[in-house]
PDB file of C-alpha atoms (C1' of nucleotides) in Angstrom:
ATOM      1  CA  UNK K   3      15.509 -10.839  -6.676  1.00  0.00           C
ATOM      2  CA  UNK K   4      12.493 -10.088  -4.194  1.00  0.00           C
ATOM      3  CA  UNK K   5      10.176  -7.380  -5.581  1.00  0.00           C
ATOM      4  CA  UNK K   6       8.180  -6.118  -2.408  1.00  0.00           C
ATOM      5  CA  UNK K   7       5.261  -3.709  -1.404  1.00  0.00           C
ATOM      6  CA  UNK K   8       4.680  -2.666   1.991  1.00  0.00           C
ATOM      7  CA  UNK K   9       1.858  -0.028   3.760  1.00  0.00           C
ATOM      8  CA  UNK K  10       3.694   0.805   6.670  1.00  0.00           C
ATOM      9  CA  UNK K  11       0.927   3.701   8.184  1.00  0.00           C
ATOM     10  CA  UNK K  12       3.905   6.421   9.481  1.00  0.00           C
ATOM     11  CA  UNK K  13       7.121   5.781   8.670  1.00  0.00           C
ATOM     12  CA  UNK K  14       8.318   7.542  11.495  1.00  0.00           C
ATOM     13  CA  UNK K  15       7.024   5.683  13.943  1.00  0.00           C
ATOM     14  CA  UNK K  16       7.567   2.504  12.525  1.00  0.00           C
ATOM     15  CA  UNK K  17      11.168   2.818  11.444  1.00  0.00           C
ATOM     16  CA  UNK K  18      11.959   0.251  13.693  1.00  0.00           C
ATOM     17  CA  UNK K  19       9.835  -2.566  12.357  1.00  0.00           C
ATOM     18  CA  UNK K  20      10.804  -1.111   8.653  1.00  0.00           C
ATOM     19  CA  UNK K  21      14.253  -2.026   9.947  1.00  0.00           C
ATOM     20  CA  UNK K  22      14.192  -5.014  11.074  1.00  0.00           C
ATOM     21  CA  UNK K  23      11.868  -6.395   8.108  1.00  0.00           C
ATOM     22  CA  UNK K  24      14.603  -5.351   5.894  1.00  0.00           C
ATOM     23  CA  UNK K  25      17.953  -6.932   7.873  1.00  0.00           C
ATOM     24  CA  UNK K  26      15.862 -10.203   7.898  1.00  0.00           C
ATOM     25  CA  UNK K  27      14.221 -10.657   4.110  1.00  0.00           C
ATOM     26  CA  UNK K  28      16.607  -8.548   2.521  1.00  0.00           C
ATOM     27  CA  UNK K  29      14.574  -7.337  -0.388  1.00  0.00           C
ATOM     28  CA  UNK K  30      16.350  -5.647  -3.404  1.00  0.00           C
ATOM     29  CA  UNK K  31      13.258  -3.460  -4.475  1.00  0.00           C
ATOM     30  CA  UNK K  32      10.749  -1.838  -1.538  1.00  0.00           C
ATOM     31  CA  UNK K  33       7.492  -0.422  -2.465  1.00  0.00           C
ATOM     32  CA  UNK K  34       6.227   1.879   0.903  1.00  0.00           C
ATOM     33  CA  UNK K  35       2.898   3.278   1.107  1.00  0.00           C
ATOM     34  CA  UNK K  36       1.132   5.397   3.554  1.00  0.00           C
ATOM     35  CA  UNK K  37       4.386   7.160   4.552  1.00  0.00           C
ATOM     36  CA  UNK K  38       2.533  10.052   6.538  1.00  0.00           C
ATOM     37  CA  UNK K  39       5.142  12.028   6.329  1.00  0.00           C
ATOM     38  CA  UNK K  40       6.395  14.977   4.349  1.00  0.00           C
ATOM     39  CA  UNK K  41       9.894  14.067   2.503  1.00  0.00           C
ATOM     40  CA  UNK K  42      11.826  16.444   4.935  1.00  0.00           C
ATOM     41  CA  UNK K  43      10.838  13.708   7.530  1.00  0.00           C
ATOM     42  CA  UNK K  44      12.238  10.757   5.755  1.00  0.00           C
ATOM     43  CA  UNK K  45      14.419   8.808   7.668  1.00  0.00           C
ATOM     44  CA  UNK K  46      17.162   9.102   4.280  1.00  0.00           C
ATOM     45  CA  UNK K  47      19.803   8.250   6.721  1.00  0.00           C
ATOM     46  CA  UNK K  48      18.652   5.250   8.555  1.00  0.00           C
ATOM     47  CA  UNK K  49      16.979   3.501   5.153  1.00  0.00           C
ATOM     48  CA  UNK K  50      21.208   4.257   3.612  1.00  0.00           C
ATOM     49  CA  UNK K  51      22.782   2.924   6.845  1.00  0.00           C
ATOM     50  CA  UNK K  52      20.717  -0.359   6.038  1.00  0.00           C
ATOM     51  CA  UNK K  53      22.006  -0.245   2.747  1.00  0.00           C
ATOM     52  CA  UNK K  54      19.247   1.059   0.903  1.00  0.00           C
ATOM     53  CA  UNK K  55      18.650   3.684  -1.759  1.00  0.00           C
ATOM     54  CA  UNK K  56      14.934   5.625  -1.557  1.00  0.00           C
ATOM     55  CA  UNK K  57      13.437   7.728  -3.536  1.00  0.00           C
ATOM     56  CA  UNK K  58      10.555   9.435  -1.853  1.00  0.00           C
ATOM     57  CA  UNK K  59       7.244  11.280  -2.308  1.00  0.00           C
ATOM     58  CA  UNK K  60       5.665  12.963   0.636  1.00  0.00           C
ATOM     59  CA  UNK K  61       3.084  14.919   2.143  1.00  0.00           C
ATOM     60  CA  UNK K  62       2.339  16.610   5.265  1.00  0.00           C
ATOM     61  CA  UNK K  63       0.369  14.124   7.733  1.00  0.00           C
ATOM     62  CA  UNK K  64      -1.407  11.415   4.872  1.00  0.00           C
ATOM     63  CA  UNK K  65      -0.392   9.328   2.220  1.00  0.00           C
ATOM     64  CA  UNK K  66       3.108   9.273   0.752  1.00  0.00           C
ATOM     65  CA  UNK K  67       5.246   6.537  -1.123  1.00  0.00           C
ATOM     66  CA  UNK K  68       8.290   5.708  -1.385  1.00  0.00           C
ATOM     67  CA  UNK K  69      10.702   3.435  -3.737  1.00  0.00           C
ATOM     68  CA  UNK K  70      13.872   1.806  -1.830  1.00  0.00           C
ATOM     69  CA  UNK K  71      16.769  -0.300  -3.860  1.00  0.00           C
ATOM     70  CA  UNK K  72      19.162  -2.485  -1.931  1.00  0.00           C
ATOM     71  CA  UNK K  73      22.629  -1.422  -2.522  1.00  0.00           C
ATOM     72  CA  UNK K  74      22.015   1.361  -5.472  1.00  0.00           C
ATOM     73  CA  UNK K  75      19.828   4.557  -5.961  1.00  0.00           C
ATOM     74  CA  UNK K  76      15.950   4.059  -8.249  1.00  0.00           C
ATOM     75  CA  UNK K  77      16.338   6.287 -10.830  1.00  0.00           C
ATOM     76  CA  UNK K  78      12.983   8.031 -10.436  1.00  0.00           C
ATOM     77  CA  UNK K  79      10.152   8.224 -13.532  1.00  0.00           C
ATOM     78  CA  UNK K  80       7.567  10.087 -12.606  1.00  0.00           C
ATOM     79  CA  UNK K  81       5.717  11.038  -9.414  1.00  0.00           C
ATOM     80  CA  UNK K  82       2.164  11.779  -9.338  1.00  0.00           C
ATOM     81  CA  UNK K  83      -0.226   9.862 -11.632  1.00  0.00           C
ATOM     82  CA  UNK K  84      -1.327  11.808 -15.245  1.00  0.00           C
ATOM     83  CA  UNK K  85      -4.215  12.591 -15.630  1.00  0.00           C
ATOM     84  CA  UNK K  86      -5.121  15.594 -13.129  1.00  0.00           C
ATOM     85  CA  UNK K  87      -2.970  18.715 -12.467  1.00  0.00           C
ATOM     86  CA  UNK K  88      -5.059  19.437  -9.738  1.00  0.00           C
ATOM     87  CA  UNK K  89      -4.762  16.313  -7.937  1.00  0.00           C
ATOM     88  CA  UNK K  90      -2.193  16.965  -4.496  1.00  0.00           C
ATOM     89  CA  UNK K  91      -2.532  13.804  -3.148  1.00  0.00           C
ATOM     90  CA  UNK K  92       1.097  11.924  -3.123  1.00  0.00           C
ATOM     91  CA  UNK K  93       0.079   8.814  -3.964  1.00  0.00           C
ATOM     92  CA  UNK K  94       2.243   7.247  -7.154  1.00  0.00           C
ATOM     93  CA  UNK K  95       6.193   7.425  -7.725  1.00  0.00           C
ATOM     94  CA  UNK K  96       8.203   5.107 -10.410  1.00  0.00           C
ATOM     95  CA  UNK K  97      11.600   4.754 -10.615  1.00  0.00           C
ATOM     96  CA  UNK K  98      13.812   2.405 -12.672  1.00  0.00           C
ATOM     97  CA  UNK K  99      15.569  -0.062 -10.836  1.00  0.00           C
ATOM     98  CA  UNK K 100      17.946  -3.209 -11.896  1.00  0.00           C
ATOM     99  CA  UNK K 101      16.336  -3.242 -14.968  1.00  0.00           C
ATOM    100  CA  UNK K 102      12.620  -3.212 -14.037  1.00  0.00           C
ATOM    101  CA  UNK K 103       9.957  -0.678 -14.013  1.00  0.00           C
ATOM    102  CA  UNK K 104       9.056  -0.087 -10.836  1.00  0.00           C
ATOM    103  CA  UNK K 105       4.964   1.917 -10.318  1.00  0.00           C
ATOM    104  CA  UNK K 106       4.114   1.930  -6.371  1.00  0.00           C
ATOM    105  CA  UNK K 107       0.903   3.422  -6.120  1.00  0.00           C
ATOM    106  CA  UNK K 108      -1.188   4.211  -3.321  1.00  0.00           C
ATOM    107  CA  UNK K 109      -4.836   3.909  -4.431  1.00  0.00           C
ATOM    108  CA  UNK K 110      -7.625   5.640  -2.512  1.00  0.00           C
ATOM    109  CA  UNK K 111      -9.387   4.021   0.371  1.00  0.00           C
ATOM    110  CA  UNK K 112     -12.777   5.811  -0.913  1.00  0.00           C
ATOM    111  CA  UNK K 113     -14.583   5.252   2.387  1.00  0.00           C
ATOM    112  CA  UNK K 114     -17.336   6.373   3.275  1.00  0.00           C
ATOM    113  CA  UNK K 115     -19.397   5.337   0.218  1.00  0.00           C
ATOM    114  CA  UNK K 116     -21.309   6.353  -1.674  1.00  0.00           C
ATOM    115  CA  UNK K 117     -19.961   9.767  -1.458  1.00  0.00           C
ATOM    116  CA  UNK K 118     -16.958  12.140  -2.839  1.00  0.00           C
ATOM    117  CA  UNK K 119     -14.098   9.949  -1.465  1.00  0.00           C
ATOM    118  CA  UNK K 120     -15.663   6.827  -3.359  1.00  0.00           C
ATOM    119  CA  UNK K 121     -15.984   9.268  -6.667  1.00  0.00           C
ATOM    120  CA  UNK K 122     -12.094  10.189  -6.019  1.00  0.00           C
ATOM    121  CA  UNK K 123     -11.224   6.897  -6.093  1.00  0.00           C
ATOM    122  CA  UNK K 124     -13.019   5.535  -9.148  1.00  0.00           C
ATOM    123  CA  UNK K 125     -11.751   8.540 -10.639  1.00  0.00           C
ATOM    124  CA  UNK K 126      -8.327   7.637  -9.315  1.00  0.00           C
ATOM    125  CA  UNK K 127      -8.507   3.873 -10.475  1.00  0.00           C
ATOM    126  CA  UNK K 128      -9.341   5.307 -14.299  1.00  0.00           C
ATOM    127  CA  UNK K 129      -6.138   7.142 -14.458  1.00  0.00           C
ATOM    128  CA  UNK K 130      -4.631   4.848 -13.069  1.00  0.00           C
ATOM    129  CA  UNK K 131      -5.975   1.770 -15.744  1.00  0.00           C
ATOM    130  CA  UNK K 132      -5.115   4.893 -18.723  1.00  0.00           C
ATOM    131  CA  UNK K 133      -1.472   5.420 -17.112  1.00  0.00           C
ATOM    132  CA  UNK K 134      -1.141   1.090 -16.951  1.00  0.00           C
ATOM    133  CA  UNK K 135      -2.102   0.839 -20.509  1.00  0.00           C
ATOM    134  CA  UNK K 136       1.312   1.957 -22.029  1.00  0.00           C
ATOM    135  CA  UNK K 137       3.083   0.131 -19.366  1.00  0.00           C
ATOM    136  CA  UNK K 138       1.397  -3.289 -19.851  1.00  0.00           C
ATOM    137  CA  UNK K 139       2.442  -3.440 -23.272  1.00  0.00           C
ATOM    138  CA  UNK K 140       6.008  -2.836 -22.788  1.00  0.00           C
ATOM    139  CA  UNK K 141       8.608  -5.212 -24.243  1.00  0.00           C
ATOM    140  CA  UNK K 142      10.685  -4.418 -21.119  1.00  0.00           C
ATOM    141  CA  UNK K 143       9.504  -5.947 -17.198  1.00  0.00           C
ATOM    142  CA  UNK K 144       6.813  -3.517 -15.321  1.00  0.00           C
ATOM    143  CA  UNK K 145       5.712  -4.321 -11.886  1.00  0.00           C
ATOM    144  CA  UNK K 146       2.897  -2.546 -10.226  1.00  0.00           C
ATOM    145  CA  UNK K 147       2.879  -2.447  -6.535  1.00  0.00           C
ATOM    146  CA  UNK K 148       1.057  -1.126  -3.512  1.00  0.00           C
ATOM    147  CA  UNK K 149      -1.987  -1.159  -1.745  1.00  0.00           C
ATOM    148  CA  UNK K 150      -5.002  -1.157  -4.333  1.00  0.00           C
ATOM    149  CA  UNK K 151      -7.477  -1.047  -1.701  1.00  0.00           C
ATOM    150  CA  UNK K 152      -9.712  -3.425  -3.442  1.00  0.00           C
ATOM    151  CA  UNK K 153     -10.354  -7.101  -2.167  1.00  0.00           C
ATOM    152  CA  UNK K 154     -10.640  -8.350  -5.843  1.00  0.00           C
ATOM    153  CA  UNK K 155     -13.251 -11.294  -5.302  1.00  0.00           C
ATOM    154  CA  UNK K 156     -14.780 -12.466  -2.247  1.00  0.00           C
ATOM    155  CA  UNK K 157     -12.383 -15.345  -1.191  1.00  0.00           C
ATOM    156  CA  UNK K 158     -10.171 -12.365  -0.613  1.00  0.00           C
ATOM    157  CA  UNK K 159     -11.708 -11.619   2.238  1.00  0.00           C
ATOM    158  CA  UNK K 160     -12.628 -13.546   5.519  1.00  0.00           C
ATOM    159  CA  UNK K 161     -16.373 -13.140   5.861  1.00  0.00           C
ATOM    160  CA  UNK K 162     -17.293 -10.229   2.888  1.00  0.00           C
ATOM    161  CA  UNK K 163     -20.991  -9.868   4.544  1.00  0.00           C
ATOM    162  CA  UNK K 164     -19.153  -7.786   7.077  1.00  0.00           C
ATOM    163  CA  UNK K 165     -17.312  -5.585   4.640  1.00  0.00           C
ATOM    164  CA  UNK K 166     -20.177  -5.834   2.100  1.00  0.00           C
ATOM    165  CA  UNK K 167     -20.720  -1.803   2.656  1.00  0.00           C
ATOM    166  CA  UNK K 168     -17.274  -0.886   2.276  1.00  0.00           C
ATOM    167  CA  UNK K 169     -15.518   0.812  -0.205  1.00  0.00           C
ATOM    168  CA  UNK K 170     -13.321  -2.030  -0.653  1.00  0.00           C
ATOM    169  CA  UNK K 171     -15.316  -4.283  -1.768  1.00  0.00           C
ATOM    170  CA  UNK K 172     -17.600  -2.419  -3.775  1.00  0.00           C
ATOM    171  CA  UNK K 173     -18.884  -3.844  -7.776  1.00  0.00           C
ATOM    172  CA  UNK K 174     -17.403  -0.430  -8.837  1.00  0.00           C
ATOM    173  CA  UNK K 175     -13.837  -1.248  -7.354  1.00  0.00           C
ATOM    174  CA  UNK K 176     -13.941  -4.641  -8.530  1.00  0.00           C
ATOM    175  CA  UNK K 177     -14.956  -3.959 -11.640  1.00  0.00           C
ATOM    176  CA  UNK K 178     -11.905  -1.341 -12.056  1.00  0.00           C
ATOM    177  CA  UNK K 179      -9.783  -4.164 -10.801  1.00  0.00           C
ATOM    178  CA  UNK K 180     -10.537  -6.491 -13.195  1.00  0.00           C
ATOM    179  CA  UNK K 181     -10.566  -4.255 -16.323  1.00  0.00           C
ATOM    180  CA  UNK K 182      -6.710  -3.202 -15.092  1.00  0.00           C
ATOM    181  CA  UNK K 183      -6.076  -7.069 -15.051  1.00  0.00           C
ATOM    182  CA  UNK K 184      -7.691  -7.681 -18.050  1.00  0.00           C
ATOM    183  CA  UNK K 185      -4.617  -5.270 -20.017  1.00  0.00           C
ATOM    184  CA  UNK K 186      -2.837  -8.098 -19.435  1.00  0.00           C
ATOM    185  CA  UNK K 187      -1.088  -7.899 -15.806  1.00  0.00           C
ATOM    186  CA  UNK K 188      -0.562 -11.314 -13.979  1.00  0.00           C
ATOM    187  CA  UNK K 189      -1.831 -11.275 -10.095  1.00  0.00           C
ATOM    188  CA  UNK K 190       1.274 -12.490  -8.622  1.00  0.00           C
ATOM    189  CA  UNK K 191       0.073 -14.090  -5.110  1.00  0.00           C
ATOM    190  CA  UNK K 192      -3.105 -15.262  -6.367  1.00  0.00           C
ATOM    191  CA  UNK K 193      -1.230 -16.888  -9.518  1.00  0.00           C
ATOM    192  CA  UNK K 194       1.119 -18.230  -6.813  1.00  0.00           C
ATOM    193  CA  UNK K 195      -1.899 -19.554  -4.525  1.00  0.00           C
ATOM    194  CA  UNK K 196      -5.151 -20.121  -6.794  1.00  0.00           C
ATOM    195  CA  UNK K 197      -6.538 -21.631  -4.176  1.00  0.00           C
ATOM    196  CA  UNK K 198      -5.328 -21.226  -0.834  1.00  0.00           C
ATOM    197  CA  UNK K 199      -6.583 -17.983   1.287  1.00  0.00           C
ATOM    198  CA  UNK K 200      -3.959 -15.217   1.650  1.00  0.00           C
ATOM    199  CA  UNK K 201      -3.974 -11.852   3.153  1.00  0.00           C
ATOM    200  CA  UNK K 202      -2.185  -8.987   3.367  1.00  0.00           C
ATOM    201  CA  UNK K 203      -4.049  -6.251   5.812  1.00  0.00           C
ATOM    202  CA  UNK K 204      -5.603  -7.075   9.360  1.00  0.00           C
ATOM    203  CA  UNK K 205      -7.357  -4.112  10.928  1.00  0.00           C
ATOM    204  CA  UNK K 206      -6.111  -2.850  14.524  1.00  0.00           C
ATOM    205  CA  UNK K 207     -10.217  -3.933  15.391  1.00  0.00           C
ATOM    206  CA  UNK K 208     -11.521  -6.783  17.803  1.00  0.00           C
ATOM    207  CA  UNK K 209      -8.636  -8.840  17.351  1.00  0.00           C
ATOM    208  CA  UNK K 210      -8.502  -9.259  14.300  1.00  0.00           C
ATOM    209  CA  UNK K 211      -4.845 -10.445  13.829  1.00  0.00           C
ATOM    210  CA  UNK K 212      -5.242 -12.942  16.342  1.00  0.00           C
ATOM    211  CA  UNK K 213      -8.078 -15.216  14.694  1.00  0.00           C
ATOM    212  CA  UNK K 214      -6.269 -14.612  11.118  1.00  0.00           C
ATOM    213  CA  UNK K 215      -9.404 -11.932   9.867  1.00  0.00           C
ATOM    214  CA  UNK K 216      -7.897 -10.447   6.990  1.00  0.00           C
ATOM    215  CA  UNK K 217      -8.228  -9.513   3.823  1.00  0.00           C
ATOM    216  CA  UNK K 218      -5.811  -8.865   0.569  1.00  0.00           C
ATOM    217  CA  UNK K 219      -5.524  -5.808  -0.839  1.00  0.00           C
ATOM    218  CA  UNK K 220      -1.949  -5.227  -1.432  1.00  0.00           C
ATOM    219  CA  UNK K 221      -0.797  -6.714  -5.021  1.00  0.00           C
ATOM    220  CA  UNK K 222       2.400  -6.881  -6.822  1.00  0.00           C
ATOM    221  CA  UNK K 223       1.063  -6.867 -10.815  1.00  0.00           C
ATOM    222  CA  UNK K 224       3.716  -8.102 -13.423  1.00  0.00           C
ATOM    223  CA  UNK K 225       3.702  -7.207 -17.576  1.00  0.00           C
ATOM    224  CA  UNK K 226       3.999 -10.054 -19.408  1.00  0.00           C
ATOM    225  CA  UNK K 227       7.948  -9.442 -19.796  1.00  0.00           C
ATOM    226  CA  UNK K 228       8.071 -10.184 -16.175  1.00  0.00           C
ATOM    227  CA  UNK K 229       5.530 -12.667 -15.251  1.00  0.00           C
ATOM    228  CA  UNK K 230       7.621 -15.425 -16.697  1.00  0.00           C
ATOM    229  CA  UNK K 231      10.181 -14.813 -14.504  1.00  0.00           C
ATOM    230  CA  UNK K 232       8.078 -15.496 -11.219  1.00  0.00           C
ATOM    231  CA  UNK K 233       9.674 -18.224  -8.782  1.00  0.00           C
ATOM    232  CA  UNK K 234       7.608 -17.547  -6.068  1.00  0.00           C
ATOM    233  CA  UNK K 235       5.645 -15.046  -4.199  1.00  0.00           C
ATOM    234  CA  UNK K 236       4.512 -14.612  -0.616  1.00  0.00           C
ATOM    235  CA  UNK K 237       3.507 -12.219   2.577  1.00  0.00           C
ATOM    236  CA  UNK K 238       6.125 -11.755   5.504  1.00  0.00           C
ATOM    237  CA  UNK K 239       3.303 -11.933   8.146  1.00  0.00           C
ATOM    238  CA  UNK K 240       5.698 -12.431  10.835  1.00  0.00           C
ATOM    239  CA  UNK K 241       5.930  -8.730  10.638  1.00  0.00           C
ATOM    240  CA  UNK K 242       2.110  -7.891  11.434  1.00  0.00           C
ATOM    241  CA  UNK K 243       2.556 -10.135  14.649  1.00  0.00           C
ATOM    242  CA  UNK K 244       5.115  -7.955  15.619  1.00  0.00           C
ATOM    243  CA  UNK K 245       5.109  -5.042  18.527  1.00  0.00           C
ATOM    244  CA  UNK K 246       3.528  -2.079  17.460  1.00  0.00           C
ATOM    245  CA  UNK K 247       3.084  -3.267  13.797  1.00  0.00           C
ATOM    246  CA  UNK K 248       1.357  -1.606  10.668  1.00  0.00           C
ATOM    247  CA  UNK K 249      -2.078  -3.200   9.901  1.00  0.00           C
ATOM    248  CA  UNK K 250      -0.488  -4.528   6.565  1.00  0.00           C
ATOM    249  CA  UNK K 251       1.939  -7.120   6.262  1.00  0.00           C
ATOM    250  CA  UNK K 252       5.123  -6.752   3.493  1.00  0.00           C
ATOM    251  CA  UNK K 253       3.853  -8.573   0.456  1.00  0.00           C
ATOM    252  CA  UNK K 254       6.216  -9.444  -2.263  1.00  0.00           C
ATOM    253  CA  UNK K 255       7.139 -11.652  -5.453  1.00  0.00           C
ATOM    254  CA  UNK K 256      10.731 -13.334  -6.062  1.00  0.00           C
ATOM    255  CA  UNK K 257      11.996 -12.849  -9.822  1.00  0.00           C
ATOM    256  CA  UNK K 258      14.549 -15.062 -11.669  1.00  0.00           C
ATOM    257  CA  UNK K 259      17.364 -12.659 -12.974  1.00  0.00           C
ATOM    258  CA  UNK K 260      16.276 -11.649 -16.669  1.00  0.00           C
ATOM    259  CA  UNK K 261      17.853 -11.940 -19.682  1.00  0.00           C
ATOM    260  CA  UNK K 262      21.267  -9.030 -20.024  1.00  0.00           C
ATOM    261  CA  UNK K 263      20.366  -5.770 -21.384  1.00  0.00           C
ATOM    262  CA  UNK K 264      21.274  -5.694 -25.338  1.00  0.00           C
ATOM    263  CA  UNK K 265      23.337  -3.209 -26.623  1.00  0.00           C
ATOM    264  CA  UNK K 266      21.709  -2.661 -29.824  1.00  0.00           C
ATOM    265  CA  UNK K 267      17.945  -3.205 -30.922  1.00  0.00           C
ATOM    266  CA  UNK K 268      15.036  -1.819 -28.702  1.00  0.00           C
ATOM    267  CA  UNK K 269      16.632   1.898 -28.332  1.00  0.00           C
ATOM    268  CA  UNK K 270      13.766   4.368 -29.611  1.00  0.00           C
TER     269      UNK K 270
ATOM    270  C1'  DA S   2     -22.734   1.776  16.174  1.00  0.00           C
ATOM    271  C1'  DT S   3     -18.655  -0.347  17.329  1.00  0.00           C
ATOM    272  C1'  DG S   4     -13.698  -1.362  17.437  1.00  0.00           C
ATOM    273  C1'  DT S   5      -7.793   0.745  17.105  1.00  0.00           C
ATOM    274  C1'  DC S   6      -4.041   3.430  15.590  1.00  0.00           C
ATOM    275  C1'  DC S   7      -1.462   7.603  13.430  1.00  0.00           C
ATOM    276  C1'  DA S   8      -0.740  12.659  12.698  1.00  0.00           C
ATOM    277  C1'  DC S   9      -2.060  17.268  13.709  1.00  0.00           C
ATOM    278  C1'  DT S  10      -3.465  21.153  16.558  1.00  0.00           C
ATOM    279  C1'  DG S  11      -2.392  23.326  20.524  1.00  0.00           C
ATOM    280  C1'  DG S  12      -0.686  23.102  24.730  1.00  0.00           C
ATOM    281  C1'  DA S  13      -5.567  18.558  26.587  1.00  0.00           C
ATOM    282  C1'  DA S  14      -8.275  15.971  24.333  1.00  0.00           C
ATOM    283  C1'  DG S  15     -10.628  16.162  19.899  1.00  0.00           C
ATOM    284  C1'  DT S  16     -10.611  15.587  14.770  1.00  0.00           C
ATOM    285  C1'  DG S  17      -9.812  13.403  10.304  1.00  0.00           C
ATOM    286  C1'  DG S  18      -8.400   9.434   7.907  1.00  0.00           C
ATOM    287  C1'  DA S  19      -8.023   4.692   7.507  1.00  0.00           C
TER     288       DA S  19
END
DNA sequence: ATGTCCACTGGAAGTGGA
């Protein structure tokens, strides 16, 4: 089973490339990020006619994500991270899916820094380490995917003097990063490739596609209960190459099937 | 400072966000 996560910047107008990325890899569990789009503009028709299931959570013009299940409907968990009432921003939605937990999360970009946007997304990142806690520690598998906006250590990255300002790569946001690993979660593509360069985002900037200028900020993190079952793991770059692409490429990890759910035992 | 793309407003080109 392929488990993947996918910024797609406006689903609307890049249905088509969402389309074809899914008749090709096939993947039975989408994470979508950066929908732009309230949920009365989610193309629930199109995603069924391809076979998939969504669950969505929208807003009018910025973020949104979005949970899609090959052949069967998530069976949605929460949406919104705890932690703050007042927070509008549509930017986390878990569902349940073929026996996995399923957390895509959308975590702020926090440019410029230092300033407000930086503090939200520290802020952000805390609830978001507080919400993971529980989850970590589960007995049953927990992925947690999407775009962390956070190049976790500078071989992440293709030169980091040039992004050495941004938010991205900040001591703050790496610091967050690795306290959220340190619960316990396993890095799926840089357990897969501990030492080969791998990214997932290439901005639309002076060509930056072209000489292979990225850096990797989308991550698919496993519980321990899952991390075992890891065959492989991998980004579908083909797709950023393609017309009129998203700046992120579809970034996933492919599970062995788990053990069958018990009938008795573990029920709380 | 720059570079590019998306969505929104308003009814063209500018703004905000990334």
């Amino acid at each position: 089973m392929k488990v993947a996560t996918y910024n797609i910047n406006g689903i609307r107008s890049r249905l088509s490339n969402l389309l074809e990325w899914l008749e090709k890899e096939a993947p039975e569990v989408v994470c979508l990020q950066e929908l732009k789009s309230p949920e009365s503009g989610f193309p629930y028709g199109p995603i069924r006619d391809a076979g998939y299931g969504a669950l969505c959570h929208g807003q009018k013009s910025w973020n949104g994500v979005a949970i899609l299940a090959r052949g069967e409907e998530p069976v949605e968990t929460g949406r919104g991270l705890p932690g703050d009432p007042n927070d509008e921003h549509a930017r986390y939605i878990e569902a349940e899916v073929r026996g996995l937990v399923v957390g895509c999360l959308y975590l702020p970009n926090g440019n410029p820094q230092p300033g407000p946007k930086f503090d939200y997304k520290l802020a952000w990142f805390e609830r978001l380490i507080t919400h993971a806690k529980a989850l970590v520690k589960s007995k049953r598998p927990v992925v947690l995917a999407g775009d962390y906006n956070v190049v976790p250590t500078d071989f992440d990255v293709y030169n980091p003097r040039s992004w050495k300002k941004d938010a991205l790569l900040q001591p703050e946001s790496r610091e967050c990063y690795q306290r959220l690993l340190a619960q316990g979660w396993v890095d799926a593509l840089r357990t897969r490739y501990p030492e080969e360069r791998i990214y997932t985002f290439w901005d639309y900037f002076r060509q930056h596609w072209e000489k292979n200028s990225g850096l990797r900020i989308d991550h698919l993190l496993l519980n321990a209960a899952l991390a075992s079952r890891m065959t492989d793991a991998g980004v579908d770059s083909w797709v950023r190459g393609r017309e009129h692409p998203s700046d992120h490429a579809p970034t996933w990890v492919e599970l062995a099937d788990g053990a069958p759910a018990r009938k008795t035992g573990q029920k709380k």
